Short mmCIF file of C-alpha atoms in Angstrom, two decimals:
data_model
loop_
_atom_site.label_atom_id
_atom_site.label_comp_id
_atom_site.label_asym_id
_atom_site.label_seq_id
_atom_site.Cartn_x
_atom_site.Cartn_y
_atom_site.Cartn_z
CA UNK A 118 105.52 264.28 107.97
CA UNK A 119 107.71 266.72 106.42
CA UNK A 120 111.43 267.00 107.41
CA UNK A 121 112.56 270.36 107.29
CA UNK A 122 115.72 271.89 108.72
CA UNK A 123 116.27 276.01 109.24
CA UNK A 124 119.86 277.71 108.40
CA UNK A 125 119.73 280.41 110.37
CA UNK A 126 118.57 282.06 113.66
CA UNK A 127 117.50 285.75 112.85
CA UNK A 128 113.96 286.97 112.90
CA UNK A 129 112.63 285.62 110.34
CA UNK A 130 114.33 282.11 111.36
CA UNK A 131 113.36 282.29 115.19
CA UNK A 132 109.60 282.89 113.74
CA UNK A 133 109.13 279.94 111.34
CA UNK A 134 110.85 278.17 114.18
CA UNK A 135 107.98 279.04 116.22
CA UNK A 136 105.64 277.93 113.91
CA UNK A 137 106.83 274.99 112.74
CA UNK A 138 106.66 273.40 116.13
CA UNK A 139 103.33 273.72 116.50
CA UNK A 140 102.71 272.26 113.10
CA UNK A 141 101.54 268.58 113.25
CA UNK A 142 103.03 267.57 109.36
CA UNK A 143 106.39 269.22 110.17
CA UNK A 144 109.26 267.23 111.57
CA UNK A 145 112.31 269.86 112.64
CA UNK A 146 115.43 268.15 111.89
CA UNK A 147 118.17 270.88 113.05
CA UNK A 148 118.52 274.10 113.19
CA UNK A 149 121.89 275.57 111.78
CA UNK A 150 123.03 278.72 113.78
CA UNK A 151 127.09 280.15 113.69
CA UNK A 152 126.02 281.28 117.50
CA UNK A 153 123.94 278.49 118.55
CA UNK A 154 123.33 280.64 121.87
CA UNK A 155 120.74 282.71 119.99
CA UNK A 156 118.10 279.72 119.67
CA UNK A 157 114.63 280.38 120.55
CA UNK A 158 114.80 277.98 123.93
CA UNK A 159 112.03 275.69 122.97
CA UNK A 160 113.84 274.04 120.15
CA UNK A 161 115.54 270.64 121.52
CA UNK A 162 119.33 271.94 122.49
CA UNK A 163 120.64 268.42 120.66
CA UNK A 164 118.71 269.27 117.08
CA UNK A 165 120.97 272.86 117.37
CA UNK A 166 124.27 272.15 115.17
CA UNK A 167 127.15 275.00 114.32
CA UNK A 168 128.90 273.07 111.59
CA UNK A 169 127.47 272.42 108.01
CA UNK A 170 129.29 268.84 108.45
CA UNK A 171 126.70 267.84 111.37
CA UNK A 172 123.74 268.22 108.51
CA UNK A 173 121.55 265.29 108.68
CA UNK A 174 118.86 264.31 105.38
CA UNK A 175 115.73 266.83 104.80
CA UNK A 176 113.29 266.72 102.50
CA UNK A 177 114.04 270.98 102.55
CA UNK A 178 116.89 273.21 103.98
CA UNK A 179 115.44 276.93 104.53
CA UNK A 180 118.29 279.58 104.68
CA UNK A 181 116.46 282.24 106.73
CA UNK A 182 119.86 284.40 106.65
CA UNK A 183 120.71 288.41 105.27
CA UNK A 184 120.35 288.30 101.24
CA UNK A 185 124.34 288.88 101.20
CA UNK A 186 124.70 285.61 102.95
CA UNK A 187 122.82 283.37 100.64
CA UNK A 188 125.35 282.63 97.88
CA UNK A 189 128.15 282.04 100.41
CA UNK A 190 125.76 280.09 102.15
CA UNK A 191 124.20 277.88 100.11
CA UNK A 192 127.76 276.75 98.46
CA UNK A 193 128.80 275.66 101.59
CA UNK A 194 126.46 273.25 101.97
CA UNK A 195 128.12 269.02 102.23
CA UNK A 196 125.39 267.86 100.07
CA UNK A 197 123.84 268.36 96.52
CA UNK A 198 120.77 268.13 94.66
CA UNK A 199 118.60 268.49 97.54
CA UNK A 200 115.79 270.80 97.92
CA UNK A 201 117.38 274.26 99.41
CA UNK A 202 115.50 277.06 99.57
CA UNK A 203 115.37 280.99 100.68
CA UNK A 204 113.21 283.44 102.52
CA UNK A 205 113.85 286.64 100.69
CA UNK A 206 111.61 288.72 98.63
CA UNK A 207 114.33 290.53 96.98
CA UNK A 208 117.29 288.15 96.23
CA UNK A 209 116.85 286.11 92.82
CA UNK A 210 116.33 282.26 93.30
CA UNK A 211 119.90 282.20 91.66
CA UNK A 212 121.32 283.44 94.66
CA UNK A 213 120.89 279.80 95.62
CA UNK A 214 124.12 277.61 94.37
CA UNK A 215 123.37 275.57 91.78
CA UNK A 216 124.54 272.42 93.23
CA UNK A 217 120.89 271.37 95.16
CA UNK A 218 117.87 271.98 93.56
CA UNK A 219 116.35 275.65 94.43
CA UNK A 220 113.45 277.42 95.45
CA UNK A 221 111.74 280.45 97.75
CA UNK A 222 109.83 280.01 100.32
CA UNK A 223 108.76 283.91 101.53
CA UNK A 224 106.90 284.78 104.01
CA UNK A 225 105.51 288.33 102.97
CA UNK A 226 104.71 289.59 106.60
CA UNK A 227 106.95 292.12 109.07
CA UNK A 228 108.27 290.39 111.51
CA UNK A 229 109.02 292.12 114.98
CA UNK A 230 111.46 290.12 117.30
CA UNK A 231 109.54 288.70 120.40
CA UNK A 232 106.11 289.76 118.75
CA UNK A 233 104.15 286.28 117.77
CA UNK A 234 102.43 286.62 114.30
CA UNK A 235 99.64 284.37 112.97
CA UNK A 236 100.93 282.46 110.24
CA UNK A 237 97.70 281.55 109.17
CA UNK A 238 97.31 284.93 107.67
CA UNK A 239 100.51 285.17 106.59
CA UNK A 240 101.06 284.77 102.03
CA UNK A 241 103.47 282.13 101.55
CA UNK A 242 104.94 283.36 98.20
CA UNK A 243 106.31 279.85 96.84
CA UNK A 244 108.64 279.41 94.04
CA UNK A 245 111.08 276.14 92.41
CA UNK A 246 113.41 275.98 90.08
CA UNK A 247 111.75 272.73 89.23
CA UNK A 248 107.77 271.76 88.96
CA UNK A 249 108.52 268.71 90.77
CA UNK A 250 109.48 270.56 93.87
CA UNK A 251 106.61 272.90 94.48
CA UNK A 252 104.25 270.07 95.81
CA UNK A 253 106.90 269.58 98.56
CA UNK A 254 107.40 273.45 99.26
CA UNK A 255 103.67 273.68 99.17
CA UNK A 256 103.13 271.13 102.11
CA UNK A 257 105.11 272.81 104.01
CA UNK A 258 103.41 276.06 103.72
CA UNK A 259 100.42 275.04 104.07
CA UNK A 260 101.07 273.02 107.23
CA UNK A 261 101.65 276.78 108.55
CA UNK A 262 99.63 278.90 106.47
CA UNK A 263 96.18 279.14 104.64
CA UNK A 264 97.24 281.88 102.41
CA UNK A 265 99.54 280.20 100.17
CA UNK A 266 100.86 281.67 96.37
CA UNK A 267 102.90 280.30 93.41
CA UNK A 268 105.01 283.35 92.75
CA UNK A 269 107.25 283.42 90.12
CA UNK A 270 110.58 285.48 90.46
CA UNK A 271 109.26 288.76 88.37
CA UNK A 272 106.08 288.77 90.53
CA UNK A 273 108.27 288.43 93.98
CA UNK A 274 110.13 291.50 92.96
CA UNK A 275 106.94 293.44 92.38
CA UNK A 276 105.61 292.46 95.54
CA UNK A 277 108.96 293.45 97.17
CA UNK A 278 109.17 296.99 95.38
CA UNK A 279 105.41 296.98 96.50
CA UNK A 280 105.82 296.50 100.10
CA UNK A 281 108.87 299.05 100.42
CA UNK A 282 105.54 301.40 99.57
CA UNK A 283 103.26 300.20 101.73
CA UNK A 284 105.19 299.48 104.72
CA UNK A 285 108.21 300.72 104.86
CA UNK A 286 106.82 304.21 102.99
CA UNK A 287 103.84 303.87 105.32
CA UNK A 288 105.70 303.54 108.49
CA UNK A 289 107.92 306.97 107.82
CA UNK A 290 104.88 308.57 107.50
CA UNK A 291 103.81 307.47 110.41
CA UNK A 292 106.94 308.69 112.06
CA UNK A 293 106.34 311.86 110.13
CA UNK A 294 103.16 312.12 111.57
CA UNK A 295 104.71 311.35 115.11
CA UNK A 296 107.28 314.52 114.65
CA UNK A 297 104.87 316.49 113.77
CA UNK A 298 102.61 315.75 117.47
CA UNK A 299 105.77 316.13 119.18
CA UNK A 300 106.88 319.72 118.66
CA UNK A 301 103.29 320.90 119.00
CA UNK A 302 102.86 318.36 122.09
CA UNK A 303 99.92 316.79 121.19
CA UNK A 304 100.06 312.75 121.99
CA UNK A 305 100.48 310.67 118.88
CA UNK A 306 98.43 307.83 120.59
CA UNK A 307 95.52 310.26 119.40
CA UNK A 308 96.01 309.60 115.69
CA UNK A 309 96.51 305.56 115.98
CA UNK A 310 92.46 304.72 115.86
CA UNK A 311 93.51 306.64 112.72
CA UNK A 312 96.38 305.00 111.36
CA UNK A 313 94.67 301.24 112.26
CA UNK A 314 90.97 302.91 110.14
CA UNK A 315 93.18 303.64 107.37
CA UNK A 316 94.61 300.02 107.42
CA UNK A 317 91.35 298.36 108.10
CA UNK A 318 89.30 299.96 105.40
CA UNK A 319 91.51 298.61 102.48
CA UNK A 320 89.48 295.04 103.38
CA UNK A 321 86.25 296.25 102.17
CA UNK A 322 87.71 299.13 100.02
CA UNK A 323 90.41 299.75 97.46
CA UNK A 324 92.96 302.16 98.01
CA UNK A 325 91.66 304.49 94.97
CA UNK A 326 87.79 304.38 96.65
CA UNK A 327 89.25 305.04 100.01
CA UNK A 328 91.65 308.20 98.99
CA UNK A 329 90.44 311.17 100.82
CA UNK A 330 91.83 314.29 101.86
CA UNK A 331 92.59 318.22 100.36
CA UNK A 332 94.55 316.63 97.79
CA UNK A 333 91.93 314.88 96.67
CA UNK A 334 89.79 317.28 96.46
CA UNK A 335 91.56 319.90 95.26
CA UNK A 336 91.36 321.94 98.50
CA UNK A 337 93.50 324.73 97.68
CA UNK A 338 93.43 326.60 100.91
CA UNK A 339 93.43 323.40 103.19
CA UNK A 340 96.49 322.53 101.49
CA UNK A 341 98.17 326.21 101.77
CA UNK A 342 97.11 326.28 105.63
CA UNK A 343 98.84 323.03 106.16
CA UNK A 344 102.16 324.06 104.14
CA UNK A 345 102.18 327.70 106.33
CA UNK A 346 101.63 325.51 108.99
CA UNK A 347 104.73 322.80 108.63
CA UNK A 348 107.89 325.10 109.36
CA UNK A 349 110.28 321.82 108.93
CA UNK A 350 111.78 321.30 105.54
CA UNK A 351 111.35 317.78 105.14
CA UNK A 352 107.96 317.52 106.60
CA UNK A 353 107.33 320.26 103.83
CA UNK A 354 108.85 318.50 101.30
CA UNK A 355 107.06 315.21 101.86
CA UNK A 356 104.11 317.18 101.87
CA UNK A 357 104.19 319.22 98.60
CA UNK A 358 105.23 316.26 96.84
CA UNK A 359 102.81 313.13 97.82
CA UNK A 360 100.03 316.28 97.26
CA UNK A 361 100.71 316.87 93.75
CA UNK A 362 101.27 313.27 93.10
CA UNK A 363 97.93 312.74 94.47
CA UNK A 364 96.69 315.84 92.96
CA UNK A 365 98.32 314.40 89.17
CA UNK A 366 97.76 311.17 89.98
CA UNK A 367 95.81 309.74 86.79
CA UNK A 368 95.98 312.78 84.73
CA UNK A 369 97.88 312.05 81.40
CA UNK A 370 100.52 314.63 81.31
CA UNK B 244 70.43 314.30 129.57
CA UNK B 245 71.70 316.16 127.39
CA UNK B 246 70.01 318.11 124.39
CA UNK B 247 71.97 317.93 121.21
CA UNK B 248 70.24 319.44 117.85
CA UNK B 249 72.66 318.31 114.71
CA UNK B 250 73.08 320.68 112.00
CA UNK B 251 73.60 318.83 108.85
CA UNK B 252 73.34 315.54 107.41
CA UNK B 253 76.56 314.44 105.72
CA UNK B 254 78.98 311.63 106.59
CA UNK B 255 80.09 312.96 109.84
CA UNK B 256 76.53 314.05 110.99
CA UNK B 257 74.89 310.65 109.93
CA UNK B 258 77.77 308.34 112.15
CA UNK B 259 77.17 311.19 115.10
CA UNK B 260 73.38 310.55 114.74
CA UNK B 261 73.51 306.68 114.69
CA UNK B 262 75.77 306.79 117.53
CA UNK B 263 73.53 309.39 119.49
CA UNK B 264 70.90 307.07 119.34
CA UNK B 265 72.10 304.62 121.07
CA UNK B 266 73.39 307.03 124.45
CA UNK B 267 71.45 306.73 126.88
CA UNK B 268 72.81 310.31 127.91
CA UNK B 269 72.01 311.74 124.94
CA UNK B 270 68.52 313.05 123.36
CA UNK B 271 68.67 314.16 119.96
CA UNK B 272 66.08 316.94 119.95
CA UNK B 273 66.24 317.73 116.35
CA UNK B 274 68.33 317.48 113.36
CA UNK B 275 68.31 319.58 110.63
CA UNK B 276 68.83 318.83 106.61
CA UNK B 277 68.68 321.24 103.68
CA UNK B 278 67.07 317.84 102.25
CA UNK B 279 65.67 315.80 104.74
CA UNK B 280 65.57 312.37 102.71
CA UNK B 281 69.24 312.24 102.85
CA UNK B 282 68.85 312.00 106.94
CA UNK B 283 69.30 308.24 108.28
CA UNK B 284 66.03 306.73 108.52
CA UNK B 285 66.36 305.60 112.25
CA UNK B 286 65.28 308.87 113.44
CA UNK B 287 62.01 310.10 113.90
CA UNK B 288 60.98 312.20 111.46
CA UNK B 289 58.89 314.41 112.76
CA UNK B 290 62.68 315.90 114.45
CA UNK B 291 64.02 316.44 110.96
CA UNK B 292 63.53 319.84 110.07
CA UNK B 293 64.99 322.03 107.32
CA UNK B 294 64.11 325.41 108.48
CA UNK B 295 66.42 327.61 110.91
CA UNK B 296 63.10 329.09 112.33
CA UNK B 297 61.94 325.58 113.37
CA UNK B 298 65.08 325.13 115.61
CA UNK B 299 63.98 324.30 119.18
CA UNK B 300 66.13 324.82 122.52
CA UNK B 301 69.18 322.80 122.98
CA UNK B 302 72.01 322.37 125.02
CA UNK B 303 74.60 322.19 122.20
CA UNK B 304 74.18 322.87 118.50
CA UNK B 305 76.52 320.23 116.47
CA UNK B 306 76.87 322.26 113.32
CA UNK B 307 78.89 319.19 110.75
CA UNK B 308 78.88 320.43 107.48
CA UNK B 309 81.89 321.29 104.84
CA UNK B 310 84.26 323.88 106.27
CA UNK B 311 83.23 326.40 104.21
CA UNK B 312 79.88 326.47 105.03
CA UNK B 313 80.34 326.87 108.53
CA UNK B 314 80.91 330.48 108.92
CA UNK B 315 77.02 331.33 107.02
CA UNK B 316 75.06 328.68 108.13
CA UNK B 317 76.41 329.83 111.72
CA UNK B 318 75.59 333.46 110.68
CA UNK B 319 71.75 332.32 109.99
CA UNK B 320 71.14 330.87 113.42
CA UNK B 321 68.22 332.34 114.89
CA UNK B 322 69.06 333.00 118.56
CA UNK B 323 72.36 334.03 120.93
CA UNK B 324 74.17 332.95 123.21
CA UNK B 325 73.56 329.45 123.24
CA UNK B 326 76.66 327.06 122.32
CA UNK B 327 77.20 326.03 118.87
CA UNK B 328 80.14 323.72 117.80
CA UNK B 329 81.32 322.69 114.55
CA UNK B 330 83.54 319.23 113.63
CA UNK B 331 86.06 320.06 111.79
CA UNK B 332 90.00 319.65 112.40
CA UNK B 333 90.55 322.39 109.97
CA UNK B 334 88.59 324.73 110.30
CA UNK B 335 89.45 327.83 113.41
CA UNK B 336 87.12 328.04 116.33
CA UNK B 337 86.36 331.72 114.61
CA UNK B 338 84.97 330.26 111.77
CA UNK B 339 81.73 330.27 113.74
CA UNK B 340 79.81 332.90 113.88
CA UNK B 341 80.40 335.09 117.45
CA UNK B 342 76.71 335.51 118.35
CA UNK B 343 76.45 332.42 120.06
CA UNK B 344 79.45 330.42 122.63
CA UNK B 345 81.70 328.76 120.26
CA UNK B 346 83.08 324.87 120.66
CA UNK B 347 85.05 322.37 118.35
CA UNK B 348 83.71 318.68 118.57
CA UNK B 349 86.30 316.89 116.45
CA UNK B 350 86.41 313.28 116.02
CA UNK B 351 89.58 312.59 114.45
CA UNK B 352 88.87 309.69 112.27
CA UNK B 353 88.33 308.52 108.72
CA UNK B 354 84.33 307.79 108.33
CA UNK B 355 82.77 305.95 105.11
CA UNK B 356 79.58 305.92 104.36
CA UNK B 357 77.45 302.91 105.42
CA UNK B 358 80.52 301.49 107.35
CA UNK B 359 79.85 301.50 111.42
CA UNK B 360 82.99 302.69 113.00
CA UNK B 361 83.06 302.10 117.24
CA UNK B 362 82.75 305.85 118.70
CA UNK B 363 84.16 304.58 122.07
CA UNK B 364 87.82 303.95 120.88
CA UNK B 365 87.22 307.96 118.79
CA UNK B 366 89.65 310.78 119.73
CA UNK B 367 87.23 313.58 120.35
CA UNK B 368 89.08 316.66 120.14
CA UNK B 369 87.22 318.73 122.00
CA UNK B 370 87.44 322.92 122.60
CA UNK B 371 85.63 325.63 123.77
CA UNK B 372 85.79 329.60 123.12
CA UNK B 373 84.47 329.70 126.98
CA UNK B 374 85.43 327.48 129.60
CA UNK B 375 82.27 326.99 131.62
CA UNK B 376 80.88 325.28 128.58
CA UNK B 377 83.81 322.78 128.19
CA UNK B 378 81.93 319.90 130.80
CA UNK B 379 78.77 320.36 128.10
CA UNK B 380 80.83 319.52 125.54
CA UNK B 381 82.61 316.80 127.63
CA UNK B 382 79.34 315.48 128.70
CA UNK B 383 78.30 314.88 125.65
CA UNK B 384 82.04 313.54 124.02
CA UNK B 385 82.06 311.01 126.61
CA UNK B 386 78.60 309.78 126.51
CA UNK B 387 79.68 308.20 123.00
CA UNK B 388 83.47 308.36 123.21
CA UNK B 389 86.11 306.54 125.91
CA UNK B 390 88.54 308.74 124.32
CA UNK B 391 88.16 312.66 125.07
CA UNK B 392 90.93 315.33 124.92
CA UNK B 393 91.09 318.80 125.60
CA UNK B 394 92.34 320.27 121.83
CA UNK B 395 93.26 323.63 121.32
CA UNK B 396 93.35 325.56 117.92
CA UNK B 397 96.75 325.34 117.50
CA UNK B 398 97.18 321.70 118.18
CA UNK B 399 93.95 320.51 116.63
CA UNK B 400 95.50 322.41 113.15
CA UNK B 401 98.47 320.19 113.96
CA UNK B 402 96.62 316.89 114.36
CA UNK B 403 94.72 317.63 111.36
CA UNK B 404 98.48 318.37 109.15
CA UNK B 405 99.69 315.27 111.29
CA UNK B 406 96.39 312.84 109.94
CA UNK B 407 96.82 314.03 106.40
CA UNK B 408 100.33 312.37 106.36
CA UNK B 409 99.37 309.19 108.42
CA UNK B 410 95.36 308.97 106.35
CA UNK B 411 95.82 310.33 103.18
CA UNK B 412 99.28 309.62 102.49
CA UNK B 413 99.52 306.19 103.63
CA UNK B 414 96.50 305.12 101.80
CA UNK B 415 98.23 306.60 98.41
CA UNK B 416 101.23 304.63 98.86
CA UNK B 417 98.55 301.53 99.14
CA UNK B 418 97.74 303.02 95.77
CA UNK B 419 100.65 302.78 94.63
CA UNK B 420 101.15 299.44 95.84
CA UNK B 421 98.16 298.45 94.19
CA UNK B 422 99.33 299.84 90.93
CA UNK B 423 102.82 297.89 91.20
CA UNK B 424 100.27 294.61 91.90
CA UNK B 425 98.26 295.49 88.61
CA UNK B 426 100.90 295.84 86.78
CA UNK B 427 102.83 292.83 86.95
CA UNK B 428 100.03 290.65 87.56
CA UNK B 429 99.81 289.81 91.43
CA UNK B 430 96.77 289.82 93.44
CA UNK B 431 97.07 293.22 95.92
CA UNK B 432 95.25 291.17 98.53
CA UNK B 433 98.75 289.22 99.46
CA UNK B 434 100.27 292.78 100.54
CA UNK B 435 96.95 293.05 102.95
CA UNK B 436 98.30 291.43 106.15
CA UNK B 437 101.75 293.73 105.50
CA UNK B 438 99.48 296.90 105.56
CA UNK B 439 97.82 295.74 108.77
CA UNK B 440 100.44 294.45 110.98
CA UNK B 441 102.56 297.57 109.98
CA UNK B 442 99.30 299.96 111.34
CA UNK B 443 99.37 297.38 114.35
CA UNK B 444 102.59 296.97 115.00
CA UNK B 445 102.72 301.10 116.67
CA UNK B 446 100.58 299.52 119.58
CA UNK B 447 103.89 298.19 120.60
CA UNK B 448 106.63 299.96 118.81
CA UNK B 449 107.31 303.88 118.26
CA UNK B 450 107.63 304.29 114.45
CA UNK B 451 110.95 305.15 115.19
CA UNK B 452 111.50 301.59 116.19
CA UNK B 453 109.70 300.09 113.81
CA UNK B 454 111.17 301.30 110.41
CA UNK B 455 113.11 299.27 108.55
CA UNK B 456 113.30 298.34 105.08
CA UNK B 457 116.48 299.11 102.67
CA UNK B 458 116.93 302.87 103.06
CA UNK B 459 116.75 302.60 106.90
CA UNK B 460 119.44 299.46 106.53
CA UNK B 461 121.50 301.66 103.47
CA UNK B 462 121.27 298.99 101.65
CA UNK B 463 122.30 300.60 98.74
CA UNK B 464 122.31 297.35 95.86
CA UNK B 465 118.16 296.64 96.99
CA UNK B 466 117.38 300.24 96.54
CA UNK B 467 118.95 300.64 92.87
CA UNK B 468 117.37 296.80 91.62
CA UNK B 469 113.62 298.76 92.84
CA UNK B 470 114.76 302.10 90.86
CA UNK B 471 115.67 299.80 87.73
CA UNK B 472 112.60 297.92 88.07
CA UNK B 473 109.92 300.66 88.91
CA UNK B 474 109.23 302.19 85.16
CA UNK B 475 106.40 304.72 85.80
CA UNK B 476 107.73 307.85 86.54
CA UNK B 477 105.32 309.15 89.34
CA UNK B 478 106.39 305.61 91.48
CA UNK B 479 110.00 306.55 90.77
CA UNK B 480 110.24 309.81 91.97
CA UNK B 481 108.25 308.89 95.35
CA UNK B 482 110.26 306.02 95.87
CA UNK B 483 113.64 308.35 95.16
CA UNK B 484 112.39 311.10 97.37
CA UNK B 485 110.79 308.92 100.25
CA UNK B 486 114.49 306.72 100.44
CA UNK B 487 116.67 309.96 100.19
CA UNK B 488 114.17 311.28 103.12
CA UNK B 489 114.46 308.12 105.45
CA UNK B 490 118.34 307.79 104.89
CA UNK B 491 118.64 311.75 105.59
CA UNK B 492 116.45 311.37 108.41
CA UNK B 493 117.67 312.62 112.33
CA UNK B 494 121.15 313.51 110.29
CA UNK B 495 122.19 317.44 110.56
CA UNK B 496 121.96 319.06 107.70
#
């Protein structure tokens, strides 16, 4: 049995919350929150503390808080050279004070508040400042998930730059795409067997085999028709730009 | 029961024909092939024919070939007045030739050869230049299809505009996001649950709603650590451009 305490009780915090109590090898000590109001209701009310004092012994502290936070944080904590360790893809592992020993634990998933997600599926992208620790981290990941990764600091930042493209990028597109129903009042809900296709057909194809579309095949008047056809700027912008990247993409200039 | 002849045997006229055949509603009288040993071999071949004059009597003629080829091979039907439909998003209703009633029979999704996609959950976008021959074309839409709209020109141009940004688009940033993976030496499968539960998560949420990331948040020292760390040019100006468009976004100009 692992003994694992959360600082924290955002999104990401209410989630591995969640998860963690349905987890047979984890133990939840506490569960740190300034505004201990905000728990998820299942957790024991007694195990819910508000001052960094009323920390009991884990074998790991997870700060699931706002990358800002982390430094401030993790200095505050009334103990050193235990094993603390963040959720965030994008703040160094040196965000962590150097008092306890440090590591990541990150969850590369979108988390929606009040939607469950299968950790199972979930990639744990583990990191420690030293070897020792990553057995420990790794228990505890894989208590919750089966898709679990050493990732090293460099490679967590790729991933992070990485996901900004295929999520958040993705998702404006989608809202693109959404604008673009509305003012010619067709329903969006028409283009989401779409949308989920496009998703679904990176698991049997890469993203270069699956790449379709006037851009792609240098469909001249397609393309013109659709840039006649989109009267808003931005859409228009968007448009010209991701087609000539497409269009380039490849080529050595 | 109604007669359907299929003119062509591409991508979009093979998934129509497998799906076809398994309507009970639906009898494929013939299908016809420039090159007939490109045609699926589940159909009888004694139906396959690749001579106009061989064409029997149908109810509908399903004509899915490349846009451009719509307007001749339309031209060289040999008979009037019966109602011929092609499948394309972009192409106008007029691209058919006016001899015979004209219909669009668009199913708005991404097809890949070999792949089975489930017709019942297709948009069918469906049109027709007359409108005693829209229940044919419904008929025959909903024998397959749990999904059927009424589609003019003007929106089905739309919807096509609207699926190149949501398709195309999105599966280039998952290029791109492959390309970041490659490069610094992470697997792209751990971004694969990401690209999913972002194209699932609009069964709940608006896009709208479900952006976020650091230009939606302004988080201003996130977005310059990605434009230090992205090198290639091509990922740098898409990231620049796709920010600067998501912070701009809803603002008046």
């Amino acid at each position: 049995m692992i003994k694992v305490t959360l600082i924290g009780a955002g999104n990401v915090a209410q989630h591995l919350i969640s998860t963690f109590l349905t987890a047979t090898d984890i133990e939840i000590v506490q569960v740190y929150s300034r505004n201990p109001t905000t728990i998820i209701p299942e957790i024991d009310s007694k195990k819910i503390i508000s001052n960094f004092s009323d920390l009991k012994e884990a074998d790991v502290y997870i700060i699931a808080i706002s990358d800002d936070a982390i430094a401030s944080v993790s200095s505050q904590l009334p103990f050193e050279n235990r094993l603390v360790v963040h959720t965030s893809g994008a703040a160094p592992l040196d965000s962590l004070n150097g008092k306890n020993r440090k590591g990541v634990f990150y969850p590369l998933q979108t988390f929606t508040k009040g939607k469950p997600v299968n950790f199972k599926v979930i990639p744990m992208c583990l990191e420690t400042s030293i070897p020792e620790d990553y057995p420990i981290l790794e228990k505890v990941a894989t208590a919750i998930s089966d898709n679990v990764h050493a990732i090293n600091s460099h490679q967590r930042k790729a991933l992070h730059v990485a996901a900004v493209f295929v999520n958040n990028f993705t998702n404006y597109l989608y809202q693109l795409g959404n604008e673009i129903c509305i003012e010619n009042h067709v329903p969006f809900d028409i283009l989401k067997p779409l949308i989920l296709e496009t998703a679904e057909k990176l698991l049997t194809l890469s993203p270069k085999e699956a790449q379709t579309g006037p851009a792609k095949r240098n469909d001249v008047s397609t393309i013109e028709a659709h840039e006649s056809f989109l009267s808003n700027e931005n859409q228009s912008t968007i448009y010209k730009i991701l087609t000539q990247s497409i269009q380039n993409h490849g080529k050595k200039l």
